Amino acid sequence: MAEQALPRFRIAVVGSGAIGGYYGAKLAHAGADVHFLMRSDLLEVRRSGIRIEGRGENIHVADVNCYASAGDIGPCDIVLIAVKTTSNGDLPHLIPPLLHSRTILLTLQNGLGNEEYLAKNFGAERVLGGLCFVCLNRVSPKLIEHYDHGRVAIGEFSGPPRERTHQITEMFKRSGVNCRVVEDLSLERWRKLVWNIPFNGLSVAAGGIDTEAMLADEDLRELLRSLMDEVIAAANQCGHALPASEGVHQIERTESMGQYKPSTLIDFERGKPLEIEAIWGEPLRRAAAAGAKTPQLELLYAILKSLNQKLLRSAAARERAVVAVPA
Amino acid sequence: MAEQALPRFRIAVVGSGAIGGYYGAKLAHAGADVHFLMRSDLLEVRRSGIRIEGRGENIHVADVNCYASAGDIGPCDIVLIAVKTTSNGDLPHLIPPLLHSRTILLTLQNGLGNEEYLAKNFGAERVLGGLCFVCLNRVSPKLIEHYDHGRVAIGEFSGPPRERTHQITEMFKRSGVNCRVVEDLSLERWRKLVWNIPFNGLSVAAGGIDTEAMLADEDLRELLRSLMDEVIAAANQCGHALPASEGVHQIERTESMGQYKPSTLIDFERGKPLEIEAIWGEPLRRAAAAGAKTPQLELLYAILKSLNQKLLRSAAARERAVVAVPA
C-alpha cells in the first residue's frame, strides 16, 4: 500500500477544536488539500496559523485555508467531523454544502451514535468512523499541545473495510499519524468506551481529578475496574467480543500516561457542555436494550447528567450577566 | 407510663450543633436539668441563650447551662451525644468526666457504628441509640430553625427495651418531642439508612441539589429507588427484616418535605467534613461481610470519599492561607 499513488482528496474539517485542529493541521502540513470551517477563531488562525507542539513535534501551518461558512468551502471528497457530539444538531445545516455524490463523512467524535446520526441524515454509504487515541490540549486557537499517543483507527460504518478505508488510512500515515484500518468499527468503539466511561466519568464525578489521582485512590481504582467490567459485559451482550482482560490492559496503559485530564474533565473545568449522551447515555441505552445489567453505569450517568445540567445553568446565568452589563 | 413520676435526670449534651442544640434546648425549656458542653460558641450562648423557631415553635431558653470542659459539668445520668461522627475520635477524652457508674450514653448520631464505638470505649451496658427524624438548620449558635418532622426513636444497643428506655422516651415526650421506644435499634438504623444513603449521597454527588430537585429528575428518582433497593437487600442479608416496600414509602414521605437539604449537603456547602464512614462506609462493609451485592453503594461511597478528600484539602488550604496573613 505504501507505494501506491493516492488520490488527491479535497478535505474539509468541521469542528476545529483540539482533534479537528490537530489532525487537520497534520494533513495540511504534509501537503494535503485541507479546508477548515471556523467560527470565532477564523481571524486569529488566518493571521497566525496553527502550531502543534509536544512529543517531539513542532509543526507550524502558516497558511491555513479557513472559512466562515461551508458554502465558501464547497464540495469535498472527505469531511472530517470533529465537533463535540453536543453540537451534532448543527451538522444537518453545516454539512450539505460540502457534499458531492461520493463525499465521505469521517467522524472522529467520541462515543456511540455519531455514525448512526450521520447515516440517518446523509446516507449510510458515506459514513466512516475514526477512533482517536490521543492526549491533546488546545491551549488557544493557534496552539495545540500534544501530550501523548496520537494513533487513529479507521473503519467503515456499514461493513468491512474497502479500498477507500485503506486509502484514507494511508493518507493519515503519510502525514505522520499512526493510523490503521479496523475490521469492526463497533467493536473498537466499545473498546474505547471501556476507557472513556470510567475515566472520563469519574474524573468529573469524583471532584475533578486526573488519571494519576484516580489510580492512586484504592477505592476509585477498584471502581474503575468494576465499571470497565460492566462495559465489557454490556459490549459482549450487544454482540461485540471484547475479552475480559481488556480492563487490566487499559489500566496498565493508563499508568504510563501520568497526570492526564480526560476531555470531559477539561470540558467541565471550562464550563463547556459534557458529552453525556455519546459517552454514557447511548451505551447505557444499548446495554439495556440488549438486556445487560449496568447498575454503576446507570448511577454514573445520572450523576453526570445532573452535574452537566448545573454547569449549563451556570453558563447560561453567566451569559445573562454579561448581556446585562451596560454597554 | 404518662402518669408515672420520672427520675430527675442530670443530662449532658456533647455536641451542640443543630441536633444537640435542638433536643437539649427542648428538654431544658421543659425544665430538665441540661448541661451543654461547648467550645467556640460558649460566650454567645451564655449571652443570648438558644432560640428555636419554625413549625409553630418559638422557644427561647435564656439561661443555658454551658461549659467549656466536661470536667466543669461533672458526672451526669444521661449523656446525649450529638457530635458529627467525624469527631468521634474526640469522645474518649470528652466523655470520662461525665460518667458515674450508671451513666447512660445516648447517641443521636447518624449512620452505623456509633453505638459500637461507645460500647468499645465505655462498655456496652451504658449505650442507647436515638434516631432523629427532623429537618433543622442551625443558623447561628443562638438560633436553630426547625423545618419539618422532629420525632425520635430510642432503643437499647444490646437487647430489648428496658425501664430506662421507656423513662428516657417519656422524658422526651414531656418536653414536647414526638418520641417512641423501638424494639430493634439496628433494624431502625438500617431503615433510616434507606433514606440517608441515597438522599444524602446524591444531594452532594449530583452537584448540590435538594430533595425536590432530585425527585423531579427522572433518572435520579429511579436511582434513589434502586439505591434504596440495594440498601434494603443489604439490610435483609445482614438479618434485618426491612420490607421491600420501604423504598416506596420513604419516597412518598419525602415528597411532602419540599426543597429539603440533607445534612450532608449542608456540611458540603459549608466546607465541613462529610460523615462518609458512618453513612456509607460502615453499611458497605457490613453488607460486604454479609455477602450482599451493592454496586451502586460502592460507586457512591468512592465518589463521596473523593469529594470529601478534596473538601478537606481545600479547607486545610484555606486554614493555611488564614494563618499566613500577616497579623
XYZ file of C-alpha atoms in Angstrom:
654
model
C 0.000 0.000 0.000
C 2.829 2.379 0.914
C 3.991 2.681 -2.678
C 0.550 3.312 -4.132
C -0.364 6.710 -5.543
C -3.232 8.190 -3.535
C -5.993 10.313 -4.995
C -5.552 13.974 -4.059
C -8.544 14.281 -1.751
C -10.184 17.626 -1.129
C -10.739 17.631 2.629
C -12.971 19.721 4.878
C -12.595 19.864 8.661
C -15.800 20.630 10.529
C -15.093 21.346 14.181
C -11.640 22.802 14.600
C -11.090 22.097 18.275
C -8.192 20.000 19.554
C -8.963 16.893 17.482
C -10.005 18.608 14.235
C -7.219 21.151 14.528
C -4.554 18.543 15.255
C -5.341 16.008 12.539
C -6.323 18.704 10.028
C -3.035 20.536 10.602
C -1.041 17.278 10.373
C -2.636 16.566 6.991
C -2.181 20.166 5.761
C 1.443 20.203 6.904
C 2.058 17.058 4.837
C 0.659 18.814 1.789
C -2.937 17.621 1.765
C -5.674 19.936 0.483
C -7.386 20.826 3.764
C -10.116 23.416 4.363
C -11.177 24.333 7.871
C -14.638 25.568 8.778
C -14.254 28.019 11.665
C -16.334 30.432 13.607
C -14.929 32.687 16.315
C -11.306 31.713 15.690
C -11.240 32.471 11.969
C -9.336 35.763 12.068
C -6.766 34.608 14.591
C -5.985 31.417 12.647
C -5.814 33.329 9.362
C -3.309 35.669 10.960
C -1.209 33.183 12.951
C -1.849 29.729 11.525
C -1.921 26.596 13.682
C 1.027 25.325 15.694
C 1.386 21.833 17.178
C 3.868 21.335 19.986
C 4.929 18.453 22.204
C 6.032 14.823 21.999
C 8.912 15.881 19.778
C 6.538 17.598 17.364
C 6.873 21.220 16.429
C 4.748 21.869 13.370
C 3.543 25.212 12.144
C 0.981 25.542 9.367
C 1.264 29.216 8.497
C -1.295 29.402 5.714
C -4.442 27.702 6.893
C -7.347 27.598 4.487
C -10.131 28.652 6.754
C -13.661 29.731 6.088
C -16.632 31.152 7.915
C -19.200 29.078 6.049
C -19.405 25.635 4.500
C -20.751 27.260 1.338
C -17.416 29.062 0.946
C -15.613 25.707 1.099
C -17.940 23.894 -1.295
C -17.962 20.175 -2.153
C -15.141 17.994 -0.797
C -14.115 14.344 -1.065
C -13.722 13.825 2.662
C -15.305 15.698 5.546
C -13.571 15.180 8.900
C -16.185 15.717 11.562
C -14.753 16.724 14.904
C -17.381 18.897 16.556
C -18.301 17.968 20.125
C -21.164 15.486 19.998
C -23.226 18.021 21.921
C -23.209 20.114 18.719
C -24.367 17.318 16.426
C -27.622 19.227 15.956
C -25.683 21.792 13.885
C -24.470 19.221 11.337
C -27.629 18.948 9.182
C -27.151 22.556 8.068
C -23.330 22.642 8.128
C -22.661 19.538 6.038
C -24.819 19.805 2.854
C -22.724 22.456 1.036
C -19.683 20.158 1.475
C -21.263 17.173 -0.265
C -20.925 15.772 -3.726
C -22.360 12.396 -4.646
C -19.429 10.395 -3.241
C -18.266 12.602 -0.357
C -17.048 10.587 2.593
C -18.036 11.647 6.109
C -15.400 10.542 8.610
C -16.440 11.215 12.191
C -13.610 11.484 14.710
C -16.043 12.078 17.569
C -16.339 10.357 20.927
C -18.752 7.683 21.994
C -21.640 5.922 20.331
C -24.325 7.132 17.949
C -22.409 9.542 15.720
C -22.134 7.287 12.681
C -25.824 6.445 13.026
C -26.707 10.137 13.189
C -24.720 10.919 10.042
C -26.132 7.869 8.281
C -29.678 8.942 9.090
C -29.095 12.459 7.810
C -26.782 11.880 4.840
C -26.940 8.180 3.975
C -25.044 5.243 5.497
C -22.917 4.701 2.383
C -20.878 7.839 3.063
C -20.060 7.165 6.678
C -16.759 6.093 8.241
C -15.632 6.395 11.830
C -12.217 7.126 13.261
C -11.177 6.493 16.846
C -8.553 8.869 18.114
C -6.269 7.722 20.913
C -4.534 10.964 21.662
C -3.931 13.362 24.528
C -4.232 16.921 23.274
C -4.967 20.321 24.708
C -5.944 23.223 22.518
C -4.352 25.991 24.511
C -5.513 28.692 22.092
C -6.901 28.787 18.518
C -3.357 28.890 17.216
C -1.676 26.397 19.566
C -2.409 22.729 20.163
C -0.288 20.898 22.699
C 0.251 17.206 22.088
C 0.870 15.256 25.302
C 0.710 11.607 24.425
C -0.289 8.912 21.957
C -1.826 10.013 18.683
C -2.948 6.931 16.821
C -6.150 6.699 14.839
C -8.179 3.609 13.945
C -10.477 3.928 10.958
C -13.376 1.714 9.950
C -16.469 1.609 7.810
C -19.834 2.237 9.442
C -21.566 -0.440 7.404
C -19.497 -3.473 6.607
C -15.852 -4.437 6.307
C -13.030 -2.146 5.121
C -12.966 -1.127 1.446
C -10.408 0.437 -0.823
C -11.374 3.920 0.416
C -10.824 2.878 4.027
C -7.267 1.870 3.172
C -6.664 4.997 1.115
C -7.745 7.334 3.911
C -5.673 5.393 6.412
C -2.676 5.641 4.108
C -3.237 9.378 3.770
C -3.085 9.773 7.551
C 0.023 7.624 7.725
C 1.774 9.741 5.104
C 1.056 12.813 7.250
C 2.896 11.196 10.154
C -0.123 9.837 12.028
C -0.008 6.295 13.378
C -3.139 5.029 11.664
C -4.673 1.634 10.994
C -7.769 0.123 9.467
C -10.168 -1.695 11.775
C -12.324 -4.580 10.651
C -15.126 -3.932 13.099
C -15.715 -0.298 13.994
C -18.419 -1.005 16.593
C -16.160 -3.370 18.484
C -13.455 -0.709 18.583
C -15.912 1.963 19.714
C -16.892 -0.256 22.657
C -13.230 -0.965 23.397
C -12.621 2.775 23.643
C -15.671 3.157 25.884
C -14.084 0.676 28.291
C -11.710 3.574 28.980
C -13.880 6.638 28.441
C -16.847 5.561 30.551
C -14.933 5.088 33.810
C -12.035 7.513 33.378
C -13.897 10.440 31.822
C -16.850 9.855 34.147
C -15.073 9.526 37.466
C -12.623 12.327 36.664
C -15.604 14.682 36.861
C -17.902 12.889 39.329
C -15.150 12.329 41.901
C -14.392 16.026 42.099
C -12.131 16.977 39.208
C -9.198 14.588 39.400
C -6.755 13.318 36.790
C -5.940 9.728 35.820
C -2.974 9.504 38.182
C -5.032 10.638 41.187
C -7.807 8.193 40.289
C -5.411 5.282 40.042
C -3.734 6.257 43.321
C -7.039 6.046 45.237
C -7.648 2.417 46.118
C -11.455 2.637 46.096
C -11.587 4.568 42.834
C -9.143 2.161 41.244
C -11.389 -0.738 42.175
C -14.361 1.128 40.747
C -12.570 1.899 37.501
C -12.106 -1.842 37.208
C -15.667 -2.765 38.057
C -17.056 -0.119 35.677
C -14.784 -1.498 32.961
C -16.117 -4.975 33.663
C -19.676 -3.691 33.334
C -18.871 -2.070 29.977
C -17.136 -5.219 28.704
C -20.107 -7.359 29.753
C -22.509 -4.903 28.077
C -20.422 -4.942 24.885
C -20.475 -8.734 24.909
C -24.221 -8.739 25.449
C -24.525 -6.355 22.464
C -22.602 -8.867 20.346
C -19.116 -7.341 20.467
C -16.488 -9.843 21.536
C -14.281 -7.831 23.909
C -12.073 -10.029 26.076
C -12.442 -9.906 29.875
C -8.771 -8.939 30.104
C -9.396 -5.614 28.335
C -9.810 -3.761 31.652
C -6.451 -4.855 33.080
C -4.657 -3.901 29.868
C -6.238 -0.467 29.749
C -5.432 0.259 33.408
C -1.819 -0.711 32.725
C -1.616 1.525 29.678
C -3.142 4.429 31.616
C -0.489 4.192 34.295
C 2.129 5.389 31.823
C 0.073 8.477 30.941
C 0.867 10.442 34.119
C -1.460 13.183 35.318
C -3.755 13.098 32.310
C -7.037 15.015 32.279
C -9.745 13.268 30.243
C -11.537 15.522 27.745
C -14.700 15.537 29.852
C -12.771 16.966 32.790
C -11.302 19.674 30.568
C -14.814 20.499 29.314
C -16.075 20.546 32.892
C -13.337 22.877 34.090
C -14.025 25.221 31.165
C -17.784 25.191 31.797
C -18.459 23.575 28.396
C -21.273 21.059 27.867
C -20.217 17.474 28.626
C -20.631 14.705 26.030
C -23.101 12.898 28.275
C -25.230 11.104 25.703
C -22.443 9.908 23.391
C -20.219 8.528 26.147
C -22.701 7.345 28.795
C -26.323 7.695 27.635
C -26.170 5.848 24.324
C -24.052 2.919 25.620
C -26.439 2.637 28.568
C -29.471 2.523 26.291
C -27.874 -0.104 24.055
C -26.856 -2.181 27.058
C -30.390 -2.001 28.442
C -31.894 -2.923 25.069
C -29.618 -5.978 24.951
C -30.617 -6.949 28.478
C -27.261 -6.187 30.154
C -27.206 -5.090 33.802
C -25.205 -1.886 34.293
C -26.036 -0.517 37.776
C -22.828 1.503 38.131
C -23.054 2.978 34.649
C -26.648 3.998 35.444
C -25.565 5.779 38.606
C -22.624 7.472 36.908
C -24.826 8.610 34.007
C -27.457 10.146 36.288
C -24.829 11.936 38.378
C -23.017 13.303 35.309
C -26.258 14.407 33.683
C -27.177 16.296 36.824
C -23.716 17.892 37.059
C -23.948 18.854 33.384
C -27.350 20.483 33.872
C -25.951 22.508 36.732
C -22.987 23.504 34.542
C -25.279 24.613 31.715
C -27.441 26.621 34.129
C -24.337 28.398 35.458
C -23.099 29.066 31.926
C -26.500 30.487 30.961
C -26.503 32.633 34.104
C -23.028 33.947 33.284
C -24.166 34.750 29.768
C -27.214 36.616 31.057
C -24.977 38.518 33.452
C -22.700 39.568 30.599
C -25.651 40.644 28.455
C -26.972 42.688 31.376
C -23.779 44.751 31.724
C -24.442 48.270 30.373
C -22.600 48.925 27.117
C -46.446 5.482 81.636
C -47.736 9.021 81.176
C -48.780 9.365 84.821
C -45.577 7.937 86.257
C -43.130 10.163 88.115
C -39.781 10.303 86.302
C -36.390 10.486 87.993
C -34.874 13.954 87.642
C -32.008 13.044 85.322
C -28.874 15.149 85.180
C -28.207 15.469 81.448
C -25.123 16.481 79.490
C -25.191 17.409 75.794
C -21.937 16.737 73.945
C -22.009 18.289 70.506
C -24.232 21.350 70.470
C -24.886 21.605 66.744
C -28.387 21.504 65.258
C -29.387 18.150 66.769
C -27.773 18.557 70.191
C -28.889 22.171 70.432
C -32.473 21.425 69.415
C -33.197 18.444 71.644
C -31.117 19.840 74.507
C -32.999 23.131 74.374
C -36.369 21.343 74.165
C -35.519 19.386 77.305
C -34.164 22.464 79.109
C -37.208 24.514 78.154
C -39.440 21.824 79.694
C -37.499 22.112 82.930
C -34.981 19.280 82.632
C -31.525 19.657 84.161
C -29.440 20.080 80.997
C -25.748 20.987 80.722
C -24.193 21.795 77.371
C -20.549 21.245 76.522
C -19.499 23.987 74.091
C -16.394 25.298 72.505
C -16.339 28.365 70.260
C -19.993 29.249 70.865
C -19.838 29.323 74.642
C -19.824 33.086 75.161
C -22.507 33.818 72.594
C -24.881 31.198 74.019
C -24.224 32.370 77.581
C -25.160 35.884 76.480
C -28.098 35.154 74.202
C -29.364 31.677 75.026
C -30.784 29.331 72.376
C -33.872 30.076 70.323
C -35.857 27.521 68.300
C -38.127 28.803 65.547
C -40.363 27.254 62.931
C -43.158 24.690 62.604
C -45.236 26.683 65.065
C -42.427 26.582 67.626
C -40.931 29.668 69.154
C -38.921 28.663 72.193
C -36.269 30.676 73.893
C -34.021 29.214 76.568
C -32.459 32.329 78.047
C -30.288 30.739 80.714
C -28.375 27.910 79.161
C -26.007 25.959 81.395
C -22.959 25.801 79.216
C -19.410 24.829 79.927
C -16.051 24.832 78.230
C -14.981 21.468 79.601
C -16.613 18.202 80.560
C -14.790 18.392 83.897
C -16.787 21.526 84.710
C -20.020 19.610 84.088
C -19.051 16.512 86.044
C -20.935 13.226 86.293
C -24.400 13.006 84.711
C -27.160 10.385 84.431
C -27.562 10.743 80.687
C -25.103 11.990 78.079
C -26.705 12.982 74.773
C -24.050 12.534 72.124
C -24.608 14.651 69.052
C -21.160 15.433 67.678
C -20.648 14.747 63.963
C -19.448 11.173 63.578
C -16.288 12.595 62.009
C -15.413 13.861 65.503
C -15.929 10.533 67.270
C -12.191 10.450 67.893
C -12.668 13.264 70.441
C -15.128 11.301 72.586
C -12.655 9.126 74.524
C -11.303 12.247 76.237
C -14.565 14.255 76.346
C -16.808 11.634 77.928
C -14.972 10.240 81.009
C -15.537 13.257 83.325
C -19.287 12.921 82.644
C -19.528 9.318 83.807
C -20.698 7.741 87.019
C -21.206 4.011 87.335
C -24.671 4.017 85.722
C -24.417 6.931 83.280
C -26.337 6.298 80.106
C -24.780 7.260 76.762
C -27.483 8.074 74.223
C -26.066 8.684 70.766
C -28.256 10.760 68.448
C -25.714 10.483 65.631
C -26.151 9.403 62.017
C -25.364 6.099 60.428
C -23.846 2.876 61.683
C -21.040 2.173 64.097
C -21.587 4.827 66.768
C -23.101 2.555 69.420
C -20.333 0.032 68.794
C -17.715 2.736 69.184
C -19.176 3.906 72.502
C -19.590 0.312 73.691
C -15.955 -0.425 72.928
C -14.737 2.645 74.780
C -17.185 2.841 77.712
C -18.958 -0.518 77.955
C -21.999 -1.797 76.052
C -24.254 -1.694 79.111
C -24.398 2.125 79.041
C -25.270 2.549 75.405
C -28.568 3.546 73.833
C -29.205 4.951 70.373
C -31.707 7.523 69.206
C -32.753 8.091 65.613
C -33.758 11.647 64.866
C -36.179 12.287 62.027
C -36.004 16.022 61.883
C -35.164 18.826 59.464
C -33.180 21.501 61.261
C -30.767 24.237 60.371
C -28.568 25.845 62.975
C -28.432 29.334 61.511
C -26.193 30.630 64.300
C -25.137 29.427 67.770
C -28.205 31.132 69.214
C -30.805 30.237 66.561
C -31.977 26.831 65.342
C -34.612 26.762 62.625
C -36.977 23.797 62.657
C -38.346 22.984 59.195
C -40.079 19.667 59.463
C -40.685 16.478 61.418
C -38.950 16.114 64.770
C -39.631 12.643 66.058
C -37.077 10.492 67.832
C -36.941 6.698 68.137
C -34.940 5.327 71.054
C -33.623 1.819 71.557
C -31.108 -0.184 73.531
C -27.807 -1.081 71.863
C -27.773 -4.566 73.365
C -31.127 -6.191 73.739
C -34.771 -5.233 74.051
C -36.105 -2.049 75.707
C -35.838 -1.761 79.499
C -37.357 0.502 82.082
C -34.703 3.162 81.394
C -35.522 3.145 77.681
C -39.133 3.949 78.490
C -38.184 6.576 81.058
C -35.945 8.465 78.657
C -38.571 8.269 75.939
C -41.148 9.621 78.367
C -38.803 12.464 79.286
C -38.535 13.481 75.624
C -42.300 13.258 75.222
C -42.866 15.515 78.212
C -40.608 18.101 76.581
C -42.859 18.144 73.523
C -40.833 15.760 71.339
C -42.646 13.025 69.449
C -40.675 10.086 70.812
C -41.097 6.338 70.870
C -39.284 3.215 72.002
C -38.000 0.845 69.319
C -37.672 -2.867 69.887
C -34.799 -3.358 67.463
C -32.408 -0.432 67.169
C -30.297 -1.978 64.367
C -33.350 -2.543 62.210
C -34.342 1.095 62.646
C -30.807 2.292 61.890
C -30.957 0.402 58.577
C -34.435 1.779 57.886
C -33.053 5.301 58.274
C -30.118 4.443 56.010
C -32.628 3.532 53.306
C -33.185 7.290 53.208
C -29.784 8.704 54.143
C -27.665 6.638 51.761
C -29.404 7.736 48.560
C -30.695 11.196 49.505
C -27.680 12.471 51.433
C -25.320 10.865 48.926
C -26.867 12.030 45.675
C -27.588 15.510 47.038
C -23.812 16.025 47.093
C -22.630 13.758 44.268
C -25.170 15.098 41.768
C -23.935 18.631 42.207
C -25.537 20.103 45.305
C -29.273 19.620 44.861
C -32.144 19.348 47.341
C -34.708 16.559 47.735
C -37.272 18.258 45.497
C -34.777 18.669 42.637
C -33.670 15.047 42.984
C -37.221 13.755 42.866
C -38.025 15.967 39.867
C -35.194 14.427 37.808
C -36.472 11.198 36.318
C -33.078 9.453 36.221
C -32.118 10.488 39.739
C -35.532 9.425 41.016
C -35.014 5.987 39.526
C -31.583 5.825 41.107
C -32.875 6.853 44.508
C -35.188 3.881 44.208
C -32.549 1.427 43.055
C -30.121 2.572 45.771
C -32.903 2.104 48.315
C -33.492 -1.397 46.994
C -29.781 -2.160 47.385
C -29.824 -0.944 50.989
C -32.968 -2.935 51.792
C -31.437 -6.071 50.281
C -28.214 -5.480 52.229
C -30.184 -4.986 55.461
C -32.058 -8.227 54.818
C -28.806 -10.008 54.122
C -27.475 -8.648 57.426
C -30.501 -10.147 59.187
C -32.728 -7.065 59.493
C -36.205 -7.691 58.136
C -36.976 -4.484 56.234
C -39.889 -4.876 53.822
C -39.311 -4.350 50.090
C -41.989 -1.627 50.169
C -39.852 0.577 52.440
C -38.408 2.480 49.449
C -41.774 3.493 48.011
C -42.992 4.690 51.409
C -39.893 6.761 52.024
C -40.055 8.392 48.589
C -43.692 9.297 49.244
C -42.878 10.790 52.617
C -40.007 12.786 51.123
C -42.287 14.384 48.563
C -44.055 16.307 51.311
C -40.765 17.732 52.585
C -40.299 20.332 49.831
C -36.846 21.667 48.992
C -35.054 19.942 51.837
C -31.263 19.890 52.030
C -29.898 16.705 53.639
C -27.346 17.311 56.386
C -24.500 16.064 54.191
C -25.291 18.731 51.599
C -25.294 21.414 54.305
C -21.916 20.124 55.516
C -20.620 20.114 51.935
C -21.753 23.667 51.249
C -20.115 24.827 54.474
C -16.860 23.017 53.699
C -17.258 20.731 56.750
C -16.135 17.090 56.743
C -18.824 14.708 55.445
C -19.994 11.738 57.541
C -18.679 9.317 54.934
C -17.875 6.308 57.089
C -20.986 6.339 59.285
C -23.468 6.732 56.433
C -21.793 4.905 53.534
C -18.573 3.184 54.582
C -19.792 1.151 57.545
C -23.034 -0.041 55.877
C -20.981 -1.004 52.823
C -18.537 -3.020 54.923
C -21.352 -4.797 56.760
C -23.147 -5.541 53.508
C -19.944 -6.945 52.007
C -19.271 -9.044 55.118
C -22.779 -10.497 54.830
C -22.245 -11.249 51.134
C -24.677 -8.631 49.772
C -24.007 -7.089 46.358
C -24.069 -3.278 46.489
C -22.507 -1.962 43.253
C -24.222 1.431 43.357
C -23.437 1.993 47.028
C -19.800 1.168 46.259
C -19.681 3.734 43.472
C -21.420 6.384 45.550
C -19.083 5.751 48.502
C -15.936 6.093 46.390
C -17.194 9.288 44.749
C -18.205 10.852 48.069
C -14.945 9.875 49.703
C -13.041 11.527 46.883
C -15.194 14.681 47.075
C -14.681 14.760 50.842
C -10.911 14.493 50.481
C -10.955 17.401 48.061
C -13.113 19.366 50.506
C -10.713 18.679 53.367
C -7.733 19.692 51.240
C -9.453 22.989 50.348
C -10.364 23.577 53.989
C -6.765 22.916 55.018
C -5.527 25.264 52.283
C -7.915 27.994 53.459
C -6.707 27.495 57.015
C -3.084 27.763 55.923
C -3.944 30.905 53.955
C -5.553 32.468 57.025
C -2.587 31.557 59.176
C -0.283 33.095 56.579
C -1.988 36.515 56.656
C 0.331 38.945 58.477
C -1.115 39.973 61.838
